[in-house]
Amino acid sequence: MDLKIVNGTVVTANKTLRADVGIAQGKVVKIARKIKEPAQEELDAKGLYVFPGGIDVHTHLDMPFGGTVSSDDFRTGTIAAAFGGTTTVVDFSIQGKEMSLKDTLSTWMKKAEGKAVIDYGFHVAVTHLDDATLEEIPQMVSLGVPSFKCFLAYKGALMIDDGALYRVLLKSKSAGALVMIHGENGDVLDVLIKDFLAQGKTEPKYHALSRPPEAEGEATGRAIAIAQMAKAPIYIVHLSCKEALEKVKAARELGFPAFAETCPQYLLLSYQNYLEPDFGGAKYVMSPPLRDKSNWKVLWKGLAEGDLQVVSTDHCPFNFKGQKEMGRDNFAAIPNGSPGIEHRPPLLFSEGVNKKRITLNRFVELVSTSPAKLFGLFPEKGTVAVGSDADLVLFDPKAHFTVSARTQHQNVDYTPYEGVKGKGVAKVVIANGQVIVRDGEFLGKPGAGRFLKRKPFGLKR
Ligand SMILES: [Zn+2]
């Protein structure tokens, strides 16, 4: 054995047990109450949980948006992820104008190559559809990309129409892929944005006011209805409000395979943040926007009861200085997105498990197991089991943290969680059997992360 972890408490989505974990050649090779055989290296996990590494299936590293590029690349972004206890990311490669899906994927592969410190995969966002693009869908699945994203918002840029969505759903279903939806009504938002600007209403809060929760509820319900017509599974990204959750819940109650994720920002932050002085509200400009606080309870309940299956981040950082500032006189010119890749596990543990909103096992399911299952990574990722990749987090539930831009590893000049305190810290992070973070020190190396060819959706595992 290369490494053994002793005296820890192993936690998976359905089990909590006192056990040692043995690792060889990047894989978990033994789990037992006591492992007697020697190992090259031993880590004492007394008082610590041993979790499967976190999986963040919604990130935007090195992503062009509105004339600028998100400030974390695959090196800085994956290092930050590792510090928080995330050992796999699935990022979005976004089809450019006139670009094939294959070229889109290879463009993003180049961004990650030699830089990622943890394993990574890609979804492909389909932003315009013709017959040739449609025919590429099965090919993408065979290249290890069994998930496609469609935007119902960003009219004139990323948005596709309902007919195109229907065609993508049909094709994806037959190819074994899951379609992911940005659910906001782009046509109505377009009118609202123009109207506010015409009235001289340019501050950040109008970003939120131009994107009402009803627009998310409507587009989410419409996407699900179109998926029902295509008899295809569907996954709603960054669900932020009651109006949208009700649509997902209703479909699931009928036994329809509708899935959804939410993100920490929608559980911890609210519309009030847009009122911060000196253009401070720009830090929270993301889509969908932060909602009224009344949604927090609804979303936590959705996570606890299973109506929401995943917590991801939608990590898409832009510096306040020089990037967010591009929209000082026009909220519509503020780059959309906010950082969070580093803080998802500690925030969800602290706010969720410590505050008894979700159980310990449900926490593991939301940050690791369920995303692994939905996105073709299970059981290599997403659990602690013999034969699985040795992506593990030694997590100290008693250690205190305070989130701050001064101490974060994300390459951005602020955090939306500045000053948030909690308990629960990743002490040691192991990726493919290698210790990459230990007591606040980074020990991994750029390029060590591998591209993951993910399995088609819906295979029995
Ligand atoms: Zn996103």
Short mmCIF file of C-alpha atoms and ligand atoms in Angstrom, two decimals:
data_model
loop_
_atom_site.label_atom_id
_atom_site.label_comp_id
_atom_site.label_asym_id
_atom_site.label_seq_id
_atom_site.Cartn_x
_atom_site.Cartn_y
_atom_site.Cartn_z
CA MET A 1 0.00 0.00 0.00
CA ASP A 2 1.13 3.49 -0.78
CA LEU A 3 -0.94 5.17 1.87
CA LYS A 4 -3.27 4.27 4.67
CA ILE A 5 -5.65 6.45 6.59
CA VAL A 6 -6.19 5.23 10.12
CA ASN A 7 -8.63 5.99 12.96
CA GLY A 8 -11.05 8.00 10.82
CA THR A 9 -14.80 7.84 10.39
CA VAL A 10 -15.66 6.99 6.81
CA VAL A 11 -18.85 8.67 5.60
CA THR A 12 -20.66 7.82 2.37
CA ALA A 13 -24.17 8.66 1.15
CA ASN A 14 -25.60 5.73 3.08
CA LYS A 15 -23.04 4.67 5.69
CA THR A 16 -21.01 6.07 8.56
CA LEU A 17 -18.39 3.70 9.95
CA ARG A 18 -15.16 3.68 11.92
CA ALA A 19 -12.65 2.27 9.45
CA ASP A 20 -9.14 2.47 8.07
CA VAL A 21 -8.69 3.04 4.34
CA GLY A 22 -5.83 1.56 2.31
CA ILE A 23 -4.67 3.07 -0.97
CA ALA A 24 -2.46 1.69 -3.74
CA GLN A 25 -1.79 3.04 -7.22
CA GLY A 26 -4.38 5.76 -6.89
CA LYS A 27 -7.24 3.46 -5.88
CA VAL A 28 -8.86 2.47 -2.61
CA VAL A 29 -7.80 -1.15 -2.10
CA LYS A 30 -8.99 -1.92 1.41
CA ILE A 31 -11.52 -0.68 3.94
CA ALA A 32 -11.46 -2.40 7.33
CA ARG A 33 -11.90 -1.71 11.02
CA LYS A 34 -8.11 -2.02 11.38
CA ILE A 35 -5.61 -2.36 8.54
CA LYS A 36 -2.53 -4.13 9.85
CA GLU A 37 -0.35 -4.28 6.75
CA PRO A 38 2.22 -1.53 6.47
CA ALA A 39 2.01 1.34 3.98
CA GLN A 40 4.62 3.77 2.66
CA GLU A 41 2.79 6.57 4.40
CA GLU A 42 0.22 6.73 7.16
CA LEU A 43 -2.23 9.52 7.98
CA ASP A 44 -3.95 9.66 11.35
CA ALA A 45 -7.57 10.72 10.91
CA LYS A 46 -8.56 10.58 14.58
CA GLY A 47 -11.52 12.88 15.12
CA LEU A 48 -11.87 13.45 11.37
CA TYR A 49 -14.40 12.35 8.79
CA VAL A 50 -13.17 10.60 5.66
CA PHE A 51 -15.41 11.81 2.83
CA PRO A 52 -15.29 11.00 -0.89
CA GLY A 53 -13.81 14.02 -2.69
CA GLY A 54 -16.30 16.72 -3.62
CA ILE A 55 -17.55 16.93 -7.20
CA ASP A 56 -18.53 20.33 -8.55
CA VAL A 57 -20.48 19.84 -11.79
CA HIS A 58 -21.01 23.53 -12.53
CA THR A 59 -17.90 25.67 -13.01
CA HIS A 60 -16.75 28.29 -15.52
CA LEU A 61 -12.95 28.44 -15.51
CA ASP A 62 -11.18 30.59 -18.08
CA MET A 63 -14.54 31.48 -19.62
CA PRO A 64 -15.08 34.39 -21.99
CA PHE A 65 -18.14 36.49 -21.11
CA GLY A 66 -19.17 39.97 -22.19
CA GLY A 67 -15.75 41.05 -23.46
CA THR A 68 -13.74 39.68 -20.56
CA VAL A 69 -12.67 36.28 -19.16
CA SER A 70 -13.41 34.67 -15.79
CA SER A 71 -10.44 35.31 -13.51
CA ASP A 72 -9.68 31.72 -12.44
CA ASP A 73 -8.04 29.50 -15.01
CA PHE A 74 -7.77 25.72 -14.66
CA ARG A 75 -4.70 26.03 -12.44
CA THR A 76 -5.88 28.60 -9.92
CA GLY A 77 -9.49 27.40 -10.02
CA THR A 78 -8.70 23.76 -9.38
CA ILE A 79 -6.19 24.64 -6.65
CA ALA A 80 -8.90 26.66 -4.91
CA ALA A 81 -11.34 23.76 -5.38
CA ALA A 82 -8.83 21.37 -3.79
CA PHE A 83 -8.41 23.57 -0.71
CA GLY A 84 -12.14 23.28 -0.07
CA GLY A 85 -12.26 19.51 -0.52
CA THR A 86 -13.34 19.27 -4.15
CA THR A 87 -11.38 16.76 -6.24
CA THR A 88 -13.37 16.75 -9.50
CA VAL A 89 -14.91 19.54 -11.55
CA VAL A 90 -17.11 19.36 -14.62
CA ASP A 91 -16.78 22.65 -16.48
CA PHE A 92 -18.84 24.09 -19.32
CA SER A 93 -17.33 24.32 -22.78
CA ILE A 94 -19.48 26.79 -24.66
CA GLN A 95 -20.09 26.57 -28.39
CA GLY A 96 -18.96 29.75 -30.11
CA LYS A 97 -20.51 31.22 -33.25
CA GLU A 98 -19.93 28.95 -36.26
CA MET A 99 -18.13 26.46 -34.03
CA SER A 100 -18.71 22.70 -34.10
CA LEU A 101 -19.21 20.86 -30.81
CA LYS A 102 -15.98 18.97 -31.41
CA ASP A 103 -13.98 22.18 -31.82
CA THR A 104 -15.73 23.59 -28.78
CA LEU A 105 -14.59 20.65 -26.68
CA SER A 106 -11.03 20.76 -27.96
CA THR A 107 -10.83 24.51 -27.27
CA TRP A 108 -11.69 23.83 -23.62
CA MET A 109 -9.45 20.76 -23.44
CA LYS A 110 -6.53 23.03 -24.28
CA LYS A 111 -7.48 25.44 -21.52
CA ALA A 112 -7.28 22.62 -18.95
CA GLU A 113 -4.28 20.70 -20.23
CA GLY A 114 -1.16 20.98 -18.10
CA LYS A 115 -3.01 23.21 -15.63
CA ALA A 116 -5.68 21.26 -13.75
CA VAL A 117 -4.51 19.84 -10.42
CA ILE A 118 -7.60 17.62 -10.02
CA ASP A 119 -9.60 15.50 -12.47
CA TYR A 120 -12.01 17.30 -14.75
CA GLY A 121 -14.70 16.70 -17.33
CA PHE A 122 -16.71 18.91 -19.65
CA HIS A 123 -20.30 19.52 -20.55
CA VAL A 124 -20.93 21.17 -23.91
CA ALA A 125 -23.34 24.09 -24.16
CA VAL A 126 -25.25 24.09 -27.45
CA THR A 127 -25.83 27.73 -28.36
CA HIS A 128 -27.03 27.33 -31.94
CA LEU A 129 -28.43 24.33 -33.68
CA ASP A 130 -28.25 23.10 -37.23
CA ASP A 131 -28.35 19.54 -38.59
CA ALA A 132 -24.59 19.13 -38.42
CA THR A 133 -24.49 20.17 -34.75
CA LEU A 134 -27.33 17.80 -33.93
CA GLU A 135 -25.48 14.92 -35.55
CA GLU A 136 -22.44 15.61 -33.39
CA ILE A 137 -24.30 14.81 -30.19
CA PRO A 138 -23.74 11.01 -30.25
CA GLN A 139 -20.11 11.62 -31.19
CA MET A 140 -19.64 13.84 -28.14
CA VAL A 141 -21.11 11.15 -25.90
CA SER A 142 -18.56 8.68 -27.25
CA LEU A 143 -15.81 11.20 -26.45
CA GLY A 144 -16.91 11.18 -22.81
CA VAL A 145 -19.29 14.13 -22.83
CA PRO A 146 -22.75 12.80 -21.94
CA SER A 147 -24.29 16.16 -20.95
CA PHE A 148 -25.36 19.20 -22.94
CA LYS A 149 -26.52 22.55 -21.70
CA CYS A 150 -29.18 24.73 -23.29
CA PHE A 151 -29.88 28.32 -22.33
CA LEU A 152 -33.42 29.67 -22.32
CA ALA A 153 -31.96 33.08 -21.40
CA TYR A 154 -29.31 35.47 -22.85
CA LYS A 155 -31.36 36.36 -25.91
CA GLY A 156 -29.25 37.15 -28.96
CA ALA A 157 -26.21 35.39 -27.46
CA LEU A 158 -26.57 31.93 -25.92
CA MET A 159 -30.34 31.39 -26.00
CA ILE A 160 -31.91 28.72 -28.19
CA ASP A 161 -35.61 28.41 -29.02
CA ASP A 162 -38.03 25.74 -27.86
CA GLY A 163 -37.90 23.80 -31.12
CA ALA A 164 -34.14 23.54 -30.92
CA LEU A 165 -34.37 22.44 -27.29
CA TYR A 166 -36.85 19.74 -28.27
CA ARG A 167 -34.49 18.44 -30.96
CA VAL A 168 -31.51 18.44 -28.56
CA LEU A 169 -33.59 16.53 -25.99
CA LEU A 170 -34.65 13.87 -28.51
CA LYS A 171 -31.15 13.37 -29.83
CA SER A 172 -29.58 13.37 -26.36
CA LYS A 173 -32.01 10.81 -25.11
CA SER A 174 -31.17 8.38 -27.90
CA ALA A 175 -27.44 9.04 -27.46
CA GLY A 176 -27.47 8.54 -23.67
CA ALA A 177 -26.97 12.16 -22.63
CA LEU A 178 -28.56 14.41 -20.05
CA VAL A 179 -29.71 17.90 -21.06
CA MET A 180 -29.06 20.69 -18.60
CA ILE A 181 -31.18 23.84 -18.60
CA HIS A 182 -30.54 27.45 -17.69
CA GLY A 183 -34.16 28.21 -16.94
CA GLU A 184 -35.09 31.87 -17.29
CA ASN A 185 -37.46 33.37 -19.88
CA GLY A 186 -34.99 35.22 -22.12
CA ASP A 187 -37.61 37.04 -24.21
CA VAL A 188 -39.27 38.70 -21.25
CA LEU A 189 -35.96 39.45 -19.52
CA ASP A 190 -34.78 41.18 -22.65
CA VAL A 191 -37.74 43.58 -22.51
CA LEU A 192 -37.35 44.20 -18.78
CA ILE A 193 -33.62 44.96 -19.12
CA LYS A 194 -34.19 47.43 -21.96
CA ASP A 195 -37.06 49.12 -20.12
CA PHE A 196 -35.04 49.66 -16.93
CA LEU A 197 -32.08 51.04 -18.87
CA ALA A 198 -34.37 53.36 -20.88
CA GLN A 199 -35.65 54.75 -17.57
CA GLY A 200 -32.08 55.40 -16.42
CA LYS A 201 -32.27 52.61 -13.84
CA THR A 202 -28.72 51.35 -14.13
CA GLU A 203 -27.64 50.20 -10.63
CA PRO A 204 -26.86 46.54 -9.84
CA LYS A 205 -30.20 45.93 -8.10
CA TYR A 206 -31.94 46.30 -11.47
CA HIS A 207 -30.10 43.20 -12.60
CA ALA A 208 -32.20 41.30 -10.06
CA LEU A 209 -35.39 43.24 -10.72
CA SER A 210 -35.11 42.54 -14.44
CA ARG A 211 -34.97 38.78 -13.76
CA PRO A 212 -38.00 37.99 -11.60
CA PRO A 213 -38.53 34.55 -10.06
CA GLU A 214 -41.63 34.05 -12.21
CA ALA A 215 -39.38 34.10 -15.29
CA GLU A 216 -37.39 31.25 -13.77
CA GLY A 217 -40.50 29.34 -12.78
CA GLU A 218 -41.97 29.72 -16.26
CA ALA A 219 -38.84 28.64 -18.16
CA THR A 220 -38.21 25.74 -15.78
CA GLY A 221 -41.77 24.50 -16.20
CA ARG A 222 -41.57 24.94 -19.98
CA ALA A 223 -38.28 23.05 -20.23
CA ILE A 224 -39.71 20.20 -18.19
CA ALA A 225 -42.85 20.10 -20.35
CA ILE A 226 -40.72 19.96 -23.50
CA ALA A 227 -38.64 17.16 -21.92
CA GLN A 228 -41.87 15.32 -21.15
CA MET A 229 -42.88 15.62 -24.82
CA ALA A 230 -39.48 14.23 -25.80
CA LYS A 231 -39.66 11.63 -23.01
CA ALA A 232 -36.13 12.68 -22.11
CA PRO A 233 -34.55 13.25 -18.69
CA ILE A 234 -33.72 16.82 -17.77
CA TYR A 235 -31.53 18.63 -15.24
CA ILE A 236 -32.13 22.20 -14.13
CA VAL A 237 -28.96 24.13 -13.24
CA HIS A 238 -28.64 26.74 -10.48
CA LEU A 239 -32.25 26.60 -9.33
CA SER A 240 -32.79 29.63 -7.10
CA CYS A 241 -36.43 29.95 -6.08
CA LYS A 242 -39.70 28.43 -5.01
CA GLU A 243 -41.36 29.12 -8.38
CA ALA A 244 -38.88 26.83 -10.16
CA LEU A 245 -38.65 24.19 -7.44
CA GLU A 246 -42.42 23.67 -7.55
CA LYS A 247 -42.14 22.73 -11.24
CA VAL A 248 -39.38 20.20 -10.58
CA LYS A 249 -41.25 18.75 -7.63
CA ALA A 250 -44.48 18.35 -9.57
CA ALA A 251 -42.68 16.49 -12.37
CA ARG A 252 -40.87 14.22 -9.92
CA GLU A 253 -44.12 13.40 -8.14
CA LEU A 254 -45.35 12.03 -11.47
CA GLY A 255 -42.25 9.85 -11.61
CA PHE A 256 -40.67 11.93 -14.38
CA PRO A 257 -36.82 12.07 -14.38
CA ALA A 258 -36.42 15.79 -13.68
CA PHE A 259 -33.36 16.71 -11.63
CA ALA A 260 -32.08 19.99 -10.24
CA GLU A 261 -29.17 21.58 -8.44
CA THR A 262 -28.93 24.68 -6.32
CA CYS A 263 -25.83 26.58 -5.19
CA PRO A 264 -24.61 27.92 -1.82
CA GLN A 265 -25.27 31.54 -2.86
CA TYR A 266 -29.01 30.85 -3.12
CA LEU A 267 -28.98 29.29 0.37
CA LEU A 268 -26.95 32.00 2.14
CA LEU A 269 -27.29 35.29 0.27
CA SER A 270 -30.27 37.35 -0.84
CA TYR A 271 -31.58 40.31 -2.80
CA GLN A 272 -30.45 42.56 0.10
CA ASN A 273 -26.85 42.11 -1.09
CA TYR A 274 -27.63 44.15 -4.22
CA LEU A 275 -28.21 47.18 -2.01
CA GLU A 276 -24.60 47.32 -0.78
CA PRO A 277 -23.19 50.83 -1.31
CA ASP A 278 -20.53 52.02 -3.76
CA PHE A 279 -21.52 49.65 -6.54
CA GLY A 280 -20.94 46.75 -4.07
CA GLY A 281 -24.07 45.04 -5.35
CA ALA A 282 -22.15 44.22 -8.56
CA LYS A 283 -20.30 41.47 -6.69
CA TYR A 284 -23.53 39.50 -6.61
CA VAL A 285 -24.55 40.00 -10.23
CA MET A 286 -25.16 36.46 -11.44
CA SER A 287 -28.00 34.74 -13.24
CA PRO A 288 -30.43 33.79 -11.87
CA PRO A 289 -30.01 36.61 -9.35
CA LEU A 290 -30.06 36.28 -5.58
CA ARG A 291 -33.66 36.03 -4.36
CA ASP A 292 -35.76 37.04 -1.42
CA LYS A 293 -34.70 35.36 1.84
CA SER A 294 -37.99 33.46 1.99
CA ASN A 295 -36.53 31.06 -0.59
CA TRP A 296 -33.78 29.81 1.76
CA LYS A 297 -36.14 27.63 3.76
CA VAL A 298 -37.78 26.28 0.61
CA LEU A 299 -34.44 25.29 -0.94
CA TRP A 300 -33.07 23.67 2.24
CA LYS A 301 -36.27 21.65 2.46
CA GLY A 302 -35.83 20.65 -1.19
CA LEU A 303 -32.30 19.45 -0.43
CA ALA A 304 -33.36 17.53 2.67
CA GLU A 305 -36.36 15.88 1.06
CA GLY A 306 -34.78 14.98 -2.27
CA ASP A 307 -36.48 17.39 -4.66
CA LEU A 308 -33.03 18.91 -5.27
CA GLN A 309 -30.29 16.37 -5.91
CA VAL A 310 -27.05 18.34 -6.20
CA VAL A 311 -25.27 21.38 -4.78
CA SER A 312 -22.81 22.89 -7.24
CA THR A 313 -21.28 26.38 -7.33
CA ASP A 314 -21.69 28.01 -10.77
CA HIS A 315 -18.20 29.35 -9.96
CA CYS A 316 -17.62 32.15 -12.45
CA PRO A 317 -15.32 34.74 -10.87
CA PHE A 318 -14.75 38.28 -12.12
CA ASN A 319 -12.65 40.81 -10.24
CA PHE A 320 -14.49 43.75 -8.78
CA LYS A 321 -11.74 46.06 -10.01
CA GLY A 322 -11.58 46.20 -13.76
CA GLN A 323 -14.18 43.51 -14.51
CA LYS A 324 -17.37 44.06 -12.48
CA GLU A 325 -16.63 47.78 -12.87
CA MET A 326 -17.31 47.49 -16.61
CA GLY A 327 -20.97 47.89 -15.66
CA ARG A 328 -20.74 50.96 -13.39
CA ASP A 329 -23.19 52.85 -15.56
CA ASN A 330 -25.15 49.88 -16.85
CA PHE A 331 -26.10 46.77 -14.85
CA ALA A 332 -26.41 44.81 -18.10
CA ALA A 333 -22.69 45.30 -18.76
CA ILE A 334 -21.61 43.78 -15.42
CA PRO A 335 -20.09 40.35 -16.16
CA ASN A 336 -22.44 37.70 -14.77
CA GLY A 337 -20.97 35.39 -12.17
CA SER A 338 -19.51 35.04 -8.75
CA PRO A 339 -16.78 32.93 -7.10
CA GLY A 340 -17.43 29.93 -4.83
CA ILE A 341 -15.53 26.81 -5.99
CA GLU A 342 -13.42 26.84 -2.80
CA HIS A 343 -16.19 27.21 -0.26
CA ARG A 344 -18.98 24.82 -1.26
CA PRO A 345 -18.14 21.87 1.05
CA PRO A 346 -17.36 23.91 4.19
CA LEU A 347 -20.37 26.20 3.72
CA LEU A 348 -22.79 23.35 3.04
CA PHE A 349 -21.42 21.36 5.98
CA SER A 350 -21.51 24.27 8.35
CA GLU A 351 -24.89 25.69 7.32
CA GLY A 352 -26.45 22.34 6.50
CA VAL A 353 -25.13 19.59 8.79
CA ASN A 354 -24.20 21.72 11.80
CA LYS A 355 -27.54 23.52 11.67
CA LYS A 356 -29.38 20.21 11.27
CA ARG A 357 -30.97 21.13 7.96
CA ILE A 358 -29.48 18.04 6.26
CA THR A 359 -27.89 14.87 7.63
CA LEU A 360 -24.21 14.04 7.38
CA ASN A 361 -24.86 11.34 4.78
CA ARG A 362 -27.12 13.61 2.75
CA PHE A 363 -24.30 16.18 2.72
CA VAL A 364 -21.98 13.60 1.12
CA GLU A 365 -24.70 12.65 -1.33
CA LEU A 366 -25.27 16.28 -2.40
CA VAL A 367 -21.62 17.30 -2.82
CA SER A 368 -20.27 14.06 -4.26
CA THR A 369 -22.37 10.91 -4.76
CA SER A 370 -25.38 12.28 -6.55
CA PRO A 371 -23.40 14.44 -9.03
CA ALA A 372 -21.19 11.39 -9.72
CA LYS A 373 -24.23 9.25 -10.49
CA LEU A 374 -26.02 11.80 -12.66
CA PHE A 375 -22.92 12.72 -14.66
CA GLY A 376 -21.43 9.30 -15.39
CA LEU A 377 -18.63 9.24 -12.82
CA PHE A 378 -19.92 6.67 -10.32
CA PRO A 379 -18.55 4.47 -8.74
CA GLU A 380 -15.02 5.54 -9.70
CA LYS A 381 -15.90 8.88 -8.10
CA GLY A 382 -18.51 9.84 -5.54
CA THR A 383 -17.99 7.22 -2.85
CA VAL A 384 -15.43 5.54 -0.63
CA ALA A 385 -15.31 1.92 -1.79
CA VAL A 386 -12.76 -0.70 -2.76
CA GLY A 387 -11.91 -0.12 -6.43
CA SER A 388 -12.91 3.55 -6.42
CA ASP A 389 -10.44 6.33 -7.18
CA ALA A 390 -8.65 7.43 -4.02
CA ASP A 391 -10.16 10.93 -4.01
CA LEU A 392 -10.64 11.53 -0.31
CA VAL A 393 -11.07 14.39 2.11
CA LEU A 394 -10.02 14.23 5.74
CA PHE A 395 -12.47 16.70 7.16
CA ASP A 396 -12.31 18.25 10.63
CA PRO A 397 -15.89 18.97 11.75
CA LYS A 398 -14.65 20.97 14.75
CA ALA A 399 -12.23 23.34 13.01
CA HIS A 400 -13.43 26.91 12.61
CA PHE A 401 -13.21 28.95 9.41
CA THR A 402 -13.86 32.52 8.34
CA VAL A 403 -14.24 33.11 4.62
CA SER A 404 -12.27 36.10 3.39
CA ALA A 405 -10.77 37.42 0.17
CA ARG A 406 -7.51 37.89 2.08
CA THR A 407 -7.07 34.18 2.76
CA GLN A 408 -8.84 32.50 -0.16
CA HIS A 409 -7.05 30.72 -3.00
CA GLN A 410 -9.53 31.76 -5.71
CA ASN A 411 -7.90 34.23 -8.08
CA VAL A 412 -10.36 37.06 -7.55
CA ASP A 413 -10.35 40.21 -5.45
CA TYR A 414 -13.46 39.51 -3.36
CA THR A 415 -15.72 36.76 -2.08
CA PRO A 416 -19.49 37.06 -1.77
CA TYR A 417 -19.13 35.26 1.59
CA GLU A 418 -16.71 37.77 3.15
CA GLY A 419 -16.76 37.34 6.94
CA VAL A 420 -18.97 34.26 6.96
CA LYS A 421 -17.91 32.04 9.85
CA GLY A 422 -18.49 28.37 10.36
CA LYS A 423 -17.18 25.02 11.48
CA GLY A 424 -15.88 22.24 9.24
CA VAL A 425 -12.60 22.34 7.31
CA ALA A 426 -10.86 20.03 4.81
CA LYS A 427 -7.56 19.23 6.57
CA VAL A 428 -6.09 16.81 4.06
CA VAL A 429 -7.20 16.37 0.46
CA ILE A 430 -6.16 13.34 -1.57
CA ALA A 431 -6.62 13.09 -5.33
CA ASN A 432 -5.93 9.79 -7.10
CA GLY A 433 -3.96 8.65 -4.06
CA GLN A 434 -1.75 11.76 -3.87
CA VAL A 435 -1.93 14.17 -0.96
CA ILE A 436 -2.55 17.53 -2.66
CA VAL A 437 -3.53 19.67 0.32
CA ARG A 438 -2.32 19.24 3.87
CA ASP A 439 -2.99 21.68 6.72
CA GLY A 440 -3.32 24.66 4.44
CA GLU A 441 -0.39 23.81 2.21
CA PHE A 442 -0.74 22.92 -1.47
CA LEU A 443 1.30 19.84 -2.45
CA GLY A 444 -0.23 18.95 -5.81
CA LYS A 445 0.95 19.85 -9.26
CA PRO A 446 -0.55 21.48 -12.32
CA GLY A 447 -1.23 18.93 -15.02
CA ALA A 448 -1.84 16.09 -12.55
CA GLY A 449 -5.59 16.28 -13.18
CA ARG A 450 -6.87 13.93 -15.87
CA PHE A 451 -9.66 14.47 -18.38
CA LEU A 452 -12.51 12.16 -17.37
CA LYS A 453 -14.35 10.33 -20.11
CA ARG A 454 -17.73 10.14 -18.48
CA LYS A 455 -20.19 7.31 -19.02
CA PRO A 456 -23.54 7.79 -20.78
CA PHE A 457 -26.52 8.78 -18.66
CA GLY A 458 -28.80 6.13 -17.29
CA LEU A 459 -26.58 3.07 -17.43
CA LYS A 460 -27.21 0.77 -14.49
CA ARG A 461 -24.40 1.11 -11.98
ZN ZN B 1 -23.25 28.66 -15.03
#
